[in-house]
Amino acid sequence: MNENFAVPAVALVVAATVLVGAFGLRISRTTSDFYVASRTVGPRLNAAAISGEYLSAASFLGIAGLVLVQGPDMLWYPVGYTAGYLVLLIFVAGPLRRSGAYTLPDFAEARLASPAVRRLAGAFVVGVGWLYLLPQLQGAGLTLTVLTGAPDSLGGVIVAVVVVAIVAAGGMRSITFVQAFQYWLKLTALLVPALFLVLAWQHDGAPDHAFDEPATFREQRTVRVADRVDLRLDRPLTVTVSGTVDGRAHDDDRLELPAGTHRIEAGTRLTFAAGSAVPEPERGGDTDLSPSQAESRGERPLYATYGLILATFLGTMGLPHVVVRFYTSPHGVAARRTTVAVLALIGAFYLLPPVYGALGRLYAPELTLTGHADAAVLLLPERMIGGLGGDLLGALVAGGAFAAFLSTASGLTMAVAGVLTQDVLPARGVRHFRLGTVLAMAVPLAASVLVGGLPVADAVGLAFAVSASSFCPLLVLGIWWRRLTPPGAVAGMLVGGGSALLAVAATMAGFPGTGALHALLAWPALWSVPLGFLTMILVSLSTPSRVPPGTAAILARFHLPEELAEVKT
């Protein structure tokens, strides 16, 4: 990619983000403006803002890489991400807005009148938020490194500084305009290049169906393997090797590798002739599926698919940066209309990444070997079109990718800062909210600088699994079941969310390597979500005396229209 075009595009996105945020600052005056934009955000603006913050770098870059590496089965990711809003619409959106809360911990305390439940909910919000922020910062660093060769930490620092400035200065009012603007920018950054890429593909004579036959190199290509990988060959393959294969060193040697599995060490360069089949690596892409997840999917694909569906369907409703937006709606009807609009907006967006994944299989199949499959979106304009047109389209995609980092990081920082201000700092108010904003970003920024890279899909999958196992039972039962008690809520969140956290952490650490237990831990939602619900119900039934007084009035406020609820309460 030509950095002479890409770097100005990224700088322009950053400058536009600051300017749009400054517009929101001009009309932010009260504490309510900072937390929930004074509950005056209409459905269309709110839907664009929600879509802008929800469509992170994992959506902008990662889904295309998933499709490139794993094939059309990976379309369950965008389906699940979109359908999660349907569940949110049916069960949560309207009642959550009528609760009158600012944050998820506010909702927990309003429903159960328990400081303990509030503190636990706050801990989960901060944990999920920080976990989601970390890959945004690391992804920004990686993108800037690819574009300019800058240090890995620089991109994350730029995102952190811009996001803290916008959120601290204008709060929810500012980031609402920023995220709405960035949704349309991200959609444009994928849609316009996709149109030109499809036209180029039609005139190029490439195969009509990317997945009907094994991927092949359409021209001679040299691939440098970044991490050690095992290649599985169904037939003999002739390749020129500079590096170590199967424990033997080679220096530009032409080898005929027999059918079977061959170990390629990190740093090895493989030169494939035009027409050669692309060998299949026995691991997932670096930012798509971790090695452990790829193995468990290969061993038990049906179980892995159902685990993914359940996590994405039910995890959306508990993501802190998504839920907090429904408190900005003027009333419950507006919240439901917002959710319907979000379904349309993110559904339109998710039509595009699979196009890049399929084209990447034809024009950049070597990315399955390098472990950088998410780079397909960034590389295809130059690879397929080239020249000035390819540079301009590549710059547009690069700007859209950076907008993805900024918009998601803004929403997460806002959600975490709200909880820190309400529950951790000694006083509330706009000044302490700004301090909470700095704290909300400082921890993941320090982690992104000090520790090694965490695969995006691991972090995102963990966030969805923990959210589905903890906040989903709390919200659904808190809104629809009058017998929920504080001990039941605490036990359910600890057992459900805690078990999901431990399961995915164990999987990321590589334990156990294979087998049924490995699959259970790699995709925990199928058992951790029911476990969270069951624990919450059983403990609540065993503590009937702990049902908070006034529960009937609270539930009436959740379910009745605002005017009737005010009269009834």
XYZ file of C-alpha atoms in Angstrom:
569
model
C 0.000 0.000 0.000
C 1.271 3.467 -0.916
C 1.863 5.316 2.358
C 1.899 8.669 0.545
C -1.860 8.257 0.150
C -2.740 6.126 3.167
C -1.111 8.298 5.846
C -2.899 11.517 4.777
C -6.157 9.550 4.690
C -5.665 8.408 8.284
C -4.697 11.949 9.334
C -7.807 13.305 7.636
C -10.022 10.827 9.506
C -8.450 11.843 12.822
C -8.914 15.545 12.034
C -12.526 15.050 10.957
C -13.201 13.075 14.148
C -11.877 15.925 16.280
C -13.933 18.515 14.390
C -17.165 16.538 14.653
C -16.477 15.943 18.344
C -15.941 19.672 18.843
C -19.422 20.295 17.425
C -20.878 18.047 20.121
C -18.806 19.866 22.745
C -20.479 23.154 21.885
C -23.876 21.822 22.970
C -22.748 19.772 26.001
C -23.641 21.734 29.100
C -24.990 19.491 31.869
C -24.058 16.251 33.604
C -26.926 14.560 31.776
C -25.389 15.709 28.484
C -22.155 13.969 29.366
C -23.709 10.687 30.491
C -26.761 10.177 28.248
C -26.954 13.255 25.956
C -29.904 14.415 28.097
C -31.942 11.492 26.655
C -32.748 13.467 23.511
C -31.075 11.403 20.743
C -33.560 10.443 18.027
C -33.764 6.943 16.531
C -31.954 7.682 13.250
C -28.990 9.479 14.798
C -28.785 6.995 17.653
C -28.939 4.007 15.294
C -26.068 5.386 13.213
C -24.059 6.042 16.389
C -24.704 2.522 17.747
C -23.740 0.999 14.404
C -20.606 3.143 14.282
C -19.343 1.992 17.666
C -20.445 -1.642 17.246
C -18.652 -2.174 13.922
C -15.120 -2.419 15.259
C -11.909 -3.358 13.488
C -12.852 -7.014 13.975
C -15.869 -6.377 11.743
C -14.127 -4.056 9.284
C -11.043 -6.227 8.749
C -11.469 -9.523 10.582
C -14.592 -10.988 8.972
C -13.043 -10.772 5.510
C -10.004 -12.632 6.858
C -12.233 -15.256 8.455
C -14.001 -15.897 5.163
C -10.691 -16.006 3.311
C -9.167 -18.575 5.684
C -12.126 -20.655 6.863
C -14.588 -20.237 3.991
C -18.296 -19.392 3.916
C -18.964 -21.141 7.247
C -17.583 -17.988 8.873
C -20.643 -16.054 7.722
C -22.154 -17.093 11.058
C -20.120 -14.259 12.597
C -21.928 -11.382 10.827
C -25.241 -13.243 11.119
C -24.759 -13.589 14.865
C -23.566 -10.017 15.329
C -26.648 -8.733 13.505
C -29.205 -11.107 15.020
C -28.049 -10.124 18.500
C -29.914 -6.868 17.993
C -33.103 -8.771 17.229
C -32.866 -10.437 20.650
C -32.108 -7.045 22.161
C -35.176 -5.569 20.449
C -37.520 -8.306 21.666
C -36.429 -8.612 25.284
C -34.508 -5.595 26.461
C -34.515 -2.323 24.482
C -37.755 -0.659 25.640
C -37.727 -1.758 29.321
C -34.056 -0.866 29.663
C -34.715 2.687 28.527
C -37.698 3.012 30.911
C -35.550 1.931 33.856
C -34.197 5.469 34.048
C -30.642 4.236 34.703
C -27.411 5.699 33.338
C -25.370 2.469 33.274
C -25.766 -1.292 33.695
C -24.793 -1.065 37.383
C -27.463 1.639 37.786
C -29.999 -0.768 36.291
C -28.882 -3.588 38.605
C -29.262 -1.422 41.707
C -32.575 0.079 40.575
C -34.005 -3.394 39.972
C -32.606 -5.209 43.026
C -31.805 -2.420 45.507
C -28.460 -4.065 46.246
C -25.063 -2.298 46.346
C -23.377 -5.717 46.069
C -25.066 -6.469 42.747
C -24.195 -2.979 41.553
C -20.500 -3.427 42.405
C -20.343 -6.815 40.709
C -22.055 -5.502 37.581
C -19.632 -2.584 37.554
C -16.663 -4.965 37.758
C -17.960 -6.944 34.774
C -18.566 -3.745 32.767
C -15.038 -2.509 33.404
C -13.515 -5.920 32.670
C -15.388 -6.462 29.405
C -14.738 -2.857 28.363
C -11.006 -3.064 28.976
C -10.812 -6.422 27.239
C -12.551 -4.968 24.184
C -10.409 -1.806 24.204
C -7.121 -3.695 24.150
C -7.463 -5.178 20.624
C -8.695 -1.823 19.284
C -5.483 -0.158 20.431
C -3.278 -3.016 19.273
C -5.071 -3.138 15.919
C -4.516 0.586 15.419
C -0.824 0.101 16.145
C -0.596 -2.775 13.671
C -2.381 -0.799 10.940
C -0.088 2.217 11.329
C 2.948 -0.077 11.339
C 1.823 -1.689 8.083
C 1.245 1.728 6.518
C 4.377 3.551 7.701
C 6.692 1.199 9.585
C 6.087 3.194 12.776
C 6.498 1.519 16.198
C 3.666 -0.821 17.150
C 2.553 1.365 20.047
C 2.188 4.625 18.095
C -1.184 3.868 16.518
C -2.673 2.892 19.887
C -1.352 6.078 21.490
C -2.907 8.211 18.731
C -6.290 6.501 19.161
C -6.075 6.846 22.956
C -5.278 10.564 22.845
C -8.022 11.394 20.329
C -10.658 9.303 22.113
C -9.851 10.679 25.572
C -9.978 14.240 24.242
C -13.373 13.740 22.594
C -15.022 11.793 25.423
C -13.615 13.962 28.216
C -14.500 17.183 26.449
C -18.038 16.447 25.304
C -19.073 13.069 26.747
C -22.000 11.232 25.187
C -23.138 14.272 23.232
C -19.825 14.481 21.366
C -19.309 10.813 20.651
C -22.881 10.468 19.363
C -22.069 12.746 16.432
C -18.596 11.218 16.030
C -19.854 7.638 15.851
C -22.723 8.452 13.505
C -20.265 10.166 11.166
C -17.865 7.232 11.379
C -20.539 4.649 10.551
C -21.198 6.322 7.200
C -17.464 6.724 6.651
C -16.841 3.004 7.295
C -19.727 1.995 5.038
C -18.403 4.240 2.247
C -14.840 2.997 2.787
C -15.960 -0.582 2.105
C -18.736 -0.001 -0.419
C -16.939 2.219 -2.951
C -13.811 0.042 -3.284
C -15.982 -3.097 -3.356
C -17.815 -1.807 -6.431
C -14.548 -1.230 -8.294
C -13.098 -4.540 -7.125
C -16.118 -6.490 -8.358
C -15.884 -4.745 -11.748
C -12.164 -5.572 -11.936
C -12.885 -9.194 -11.030
C -15.530 -9.500 -13.763
C -13.113 -8.228 -16.414
C -10.143 -10.266 -15.198
C -11.236 -13.758 -16.128
C -10.889 -15.038 -12.565
C -13.039 -17.992 -11.443
C -16.683 -17.173 -10.834
C -16.870 -19.136 -7.591
C -14.109 -18.589 -5.062
C -14.970 -21.615 -2.911
C -15.878 -24.241 -5.497
C -12.267 -25.352 -6.039
C -8.985 -25.205 -4.088
C -7.340 -21.792 -4.009
C -4.392 -21.379 -6.378
C -1.720 -18.757 -6.963
C -2.672 -16.889 -10.126
C 0.906 -15.620 -10.504
C 4.305 -16.398 -8.980
C 4.258 -15.324 -5.341
C 6.870 -15.282 -2.561
C 5.446 -15.717 0.931
C 7.304 -15.082 4.181
C 5.908 -17.134 7.048
C 5.793 -14.941 10.154
C 5.057 -17.703 12.697
C 5.769 -21.416 12.679
C 3.032 -23.264 10.832
C 2.181 -26.787 9.714
C 1.105 -27.076 6.071
C -1.131 -29.946 5.031
C -0.693 -31.091 1.415
C -3.198 -33.344 -0.328
C -0.818 -33.830 -3.250
C 2.904 -33.232 -3.919
C 3.909 -29.575 -4.286
C 7.015 -28.056 -5.871
C 8.206 -24.894 -4.120
C 11.398 -22.843 -3.751
C 12.457 -22.600 -0.085
C 14.726 -20.185 1.762
C 14.576 -21.153 5.422
C 13.730 -24.250 7.461
C 11.237 -26.927 6.419
C 10.776 -30.131 8.417
C 13.872 -29.324 10.461
C 16.187 -28.889 7.446
C 17.684 -25.558 6.380
C 17.495 -24.502 2.727
C 18.837 -21.556 0.746
C 16.727 -20.942 -2.340
C 16.407 -24.680 -2.906
C 13.731 -26.044 -5.181
C 11.921 -28.843 -3.319
C 9.160 -31.255 -4.136
C 7.218 -31.688 -0.924
C 5.282 -34.990 -0.810
C 1.666 -35.210 0.332
C 1.279 -34.948 4.081
C 2.018 -32.398 6.788
C 5.174 -30.261 6.740
C 6.438 -27.915 9.446
C 7.548 -24.463 8.256
C 9.602 -22.441 10.737
C 9.128 -18.715 11.318
C 10.946 -16.472 8.845
C 10.971 -19.031 6.028
C 10.324 -17.704 2.495
C 8.376 -19.912 0.111
C 8.152 -19.099 -3.593
C 5.165 -20.660 -5.361
C 4.861 -20.919 -9.145
C 1.789 -19.624 -10.945
C -0.993 -22.210 -10.821
C 0.283 -23.883 -7.648
C -2.346 -24.893 -5.134
C -2.341 -22.902 -1.921
C -1.433 -25.314 0.911
C -3.777 -25.384 3.875
C -2.300 -24.275 7.206
C -3.304 -26.233 10.281
C -4.134 -23.105 12.242
C -6.455 -20.095 11.956
C -5.447 -16.610 10.864
C -3.635 -14.469 13.414
C -6.560 -12.156 13.972
C -9.341 -14.486 13.019
C -9.378 -17.727 14.971
C -6.652 -18.601 17.440
C -4.908 -21.945 16.930
C -6.930 -23.450 19.747
C -10.209 -22.248 18.293
C -9.310 -23.485 14.820
C -8.492 -26.912 16.218
C -11.716 -27.163 18.187
C -13.736 -26.079 15.151
C -12.052 -28.778 13.066
C -12.678 -31.450 15.700
C -16.305 -30.568 16.485
C -17.570 -28.082 13.889
C -21.247 -28.371 14.805
C -20.612 -27.719 18.500
C -18.326 -24.788 17.670
C -20.941 -23.261 15.358
C -23.707 -23.491 17.944
C -21.398 -22.045 20.593
C -20.616 -19.112 18.314
C -24.296 -18.531 17.508
C -25.360 -18.504 21.157
C -22.517 -16.207 22.247
C -23.162 -13.632 19.529
C -26.964 -13.811 19.755
C -27.080 -13.285 23.520
C -23.833 -11.423 24.144
C -24.823 -8.247 22.308
C -27.353 -7.183 24.917
C -24.713 -7.027 27.643
C -21.933 -5.184 25.814
C -21.501 -2.006 27.881
C -20.833 0.356 24.976
C -23.983 -0.885 23.205
C -26.365 -0.961 26.170
C -25.446 2.519 27.401
C -26.737 3.993 24.139
C -30.318 2.950 24.852
C -30.330 5.262 27.854
C -29.962 8.190 25.438
C -33.340 7.559 23.767
C -36.154 9.925 24.820
C -38.534 7.023 25.578
C -39.052 3.277 25.162
C -40.711 3.551 21.739
C -37.693 5.475 20.433
C -35.394 2.781 21.861
C -37.238 0.065 19.947
C -37.231 2.115 16.732
C -33.514 2.682 17.217
C -32.932 -1.069 17.428
C -34.889 -1.715 14.225
C -32.810 0.922 12.427
C -29.608 -0.635 13.782
C -30.623 -4.002 12.337
C -30.911 -2.392 8.902
C -27.656 -0.425 9.134
C -25.374 -3.191 10.372
C -27.109 -5.704 8.095
C -26.186 -3.514 5.109
C -22.604 -3.192 6.324
C -22.116 -6.921 6.858
C -22.937 -7.633 3.213
C -19.538 -6.190 2.263
C -16.768 -7.954 4.266
C -17.601 -11.396 2.784
C -17.057 -9.901 -0.677
C -13.520 -8.949 0.318
C -12.978 -12.393 1.822
C -14.026 -14.169 -1.378
C -11.922 -11.865 -3.563
C -8.999 -12.292 -1.187
C -9.180 -16.048 -1.742
C -8.666 -15.385 -5.463
C -6.149 -12.527 -5.410
C -4.345 -12.782 -2.052
C -4.487 -16.469 -1.034
C -0.984 -16.310 0.479
C -2.430 -14.402 3.438
C -3.687 -17.720 4.785
C -0.023 -18.679 5.253
C 1.353 -15.435 6.662
C -1.157 -15.204 9.507
C -2.331 -11.750 8.396
C -5.589 -12.616 6.687
C -7.206 -9.425 8.009
C -4.902 -7.461 5.688
C -6.964 -8.616 2.688
C -9.246 -5.589 2.892
C -6.225 -3.267 2.888
C -4.286 -5.025 0.120
C -6.951 -5.872 -2.461
C -7.289 -2.411 -4.087
C -3.578 -2.307 -4.911
C -3.482 -6.002 -5.835
C -6.502 -5.944 -8.168
C -6.538 -2.412 -9.593
C -3.101 -0.881 -9.018
C -1.928 2.513 -10.153
C -3.396 5.756 -8.894
C -6.890 4.272 -8.630
C -5.670 1.435 -6.432
C -3.746 3.870 -4.226
C -6.771 6.107 -3.744
C -9.100 3.221 -2.970
C -6.521 1.739 -0.605
C -6.273 5.079 1.185
C -10.053 5.146 1.567
C -10.028 1.665 3.106
C -7.170 2.616 5.456
C -9.108 5.667 6.631
C -12.169 3.519 7.237
C -10.139 1.026 9.262
C -8.821 3.788 11.511
C -12.366 5.130 11.915
C -13.332 1.664 13.167
C -10.696 1.861 15.909
C -11.756 5.361 16.920
C -15.514 4.785 17.005
C -15.468 1.544 19.001
C -12.829 2.847 21.400
C -14.957 5.973 21.992
C -18.025 3.981 22.988
C -16.094 1.610 25.232
C -14.267 4.460 26.945
C -17.560 6.249 27.534
C -19.137 3.150 29.106
C -16.165 2.339 31.343
C -15.696 5.974 32.367
C -19.351 6.200 33.374
C -19.036 3.190 35.673
C -15.746 4.390 37.159
C -17.239 7.806 37.865
C -20.418 6.416 39.398
C -18.906 3.580 41.433
C -15.155 4.059 41.946
C -14.240 7.734 42.153
C -15.078 9.526 45.424
C -17.383 12.091 43.810
C -19.563 12.451 40.740
C -19.927 15.217 38.213
C -18.391 16.359 34.957
C -14.913 16.929 36.410
C -14.692 13.461 37.882
C -16.161 12.000 34.709
C -13.191 13.439 32.816
C -10.830 11.848 35.314
C -12.710 8.566 34.841
C -12.173 8.889 31.087
C -8.416 9.062 31.547
C -8.478 6.033 33.865
C -10.713 4.093 31.461
C -8.123 4.445 28.700
C -4.923 4.301 30.753
C -5.165 0.624 31.739
C -5.715 -0.912 28.262
C -3.209 1.525 26.730
C -0.546 0.438 29.214
C -1.411 -3.208 28.551
C -1.176 -2.737 24.773
C 2.298 -1.210 25.160
C 3.693 -3.600 27.761
C 2.331 -7.006 26.751
C 2.366 -8.976 23.539
C -0.455 -8.910 21.012
C -3.708 -10.596 21.921
C -5.571 -12.086 18.936
C -8.618 -9.941 18.190
C -11.009 -12.861 17.855
C -9.889 -14.261 21.207
C -10.583 -10.951 22.957
C -13.849 -10.312 21.141
C -15.035 -13.892 21.621
C -14.207 -13.672 25.312
C -16.143 -10.422 25.661
C -19.229 -11.881 23.970
C -19.074 -15.140 25.938
C -18.699 -13.357 29.287
C -21.423 -10.868 28.397
C -23.835 -13.600 27.315
C -23.157 -15.620 30.479
C -23.452 -12.764 32.987
C -25.407 -9.735 31.762
C -27.866 -11.642 29.587
C -29.334 -13.578 32.578
C -29.317 -10.410 34.695
C -31.154 -8.344 32.080
C -33.653 -10.960 30.919
C -34.597 -12.173 34.397
C -34.382 -8.693 35.898
C -36.846 -7.364 33.335
C -39.210 -10.350 33.006
C -39.106 -12.313 36.299
C -40.382 -10.743 39.501
C -38.841 -13.414 41.818
C -35.216 -12.521 41.066
C -33.266 -11.760 44.256
C -29.895 -10.069 44.899
C -28.208 -13.343 46.045
C -29.485 -15.048 42.893
C -28.171 -12.259 40.661
C -24.739 -12.303 42.301
C -24.459 -16.099 42.157
C -25.623 -16.279 38.536
C -23.205 -13.604 37.336
C -20.273 -15.132 39.189
C -20.992 -18.702 38.076
C -21.996 -17.907 34.478
C -19.646 -15.052 33.642
C -16.822 -16.359 35.807
C -16.894 -19.825 34.277
C -16.884 -18.364 30.743
C -13.946 -16.155 31.663
C -11.952 -19.050 33.093
C -12.831 -21.339 30.171
C -11.670 -19.000 27.437
C -8.608 -17.934 29.449
C -7.614 -21.600 29.775
C -8.118 -22.101 26.054
C -5.958 -19.079 25.201
C -3.243 -20.490 27.476
C -3.330 -23.744 25.469
C -4.965 -26.059 28.009
C -6.033 -28.676 27.214
C -4.607 -29.291 23.748
C -7.295 -31.466 22.150
C -10.363 -33.533 22.851
C -13.876 -32.931 24.093
C -12.780 -30.851 27.094
C -10.808 -28.611 24.769
C -13.887 -27.925 22.628
C -16.022 -27.246 25.710
C -13.560 -24.641 26.954
C -12.907 -23.043 23.566
C -16.635 -22.431 22.931
C -18.162 -22.116 26.417
C -21.421 -20.278 25.690
C -23.413 -23.485 25.132
C -22.953 -24.458 28.789
C -21.977 -21.219 30.574
C -25.104 -19.304 29.502
C -27.551 -22.002 30.730
C -25.416 -22.339 33.867
C -25.742 -18.622 34.551
C -29.527 -18.682 34.061
C -29.974 -21.853 36.114
C -27.862 -20.613 39.003
C -29.652 -17.274 39.075
C -33.071 -18.971 39.104
C -32.260 -21.671 41.684
C -30.576 -19.317 44.154
C -33.430 -16.807 43.785
C -36.020 -19.525 44.431
C -34.103 -20.593 47.545
C -34.048 -17.033 48.916
C -37.678 -15.857 48.434
C -37.480 -13.514 51.425
C -34.836 -11.451 49.620
C -37.154 -10.292 46.817
C -36.828 -6.485 47.021
C -39.892 -4.562 48.222
C -41.575 -2.552 45.499
C -40.635 -5.063 42.780
C -44.125 -4.881 41.254
C -43.887 -1.102 40.874
C -40.394 -1.348 39.360
C -41.507 -3.922 36.791
C -44.555 -1.797 35.969
C -42.213 1.087 35.152
C -40.186 -1.214 32.899
C -43.146 -2.496 30.878
C -45.780 0.240 30.825
C -45.559 3.282 28.555
C -43.826 6.163 30.281
C -47.027 8.139 30.923
C -48.883 5.182 32.467
C -45.860 4.120 34.479
C -45.622 7.572 36.041
C -49.292 7.476 37.021
C -49.030 3.919 38.422
C -45.875 4.595 40.453
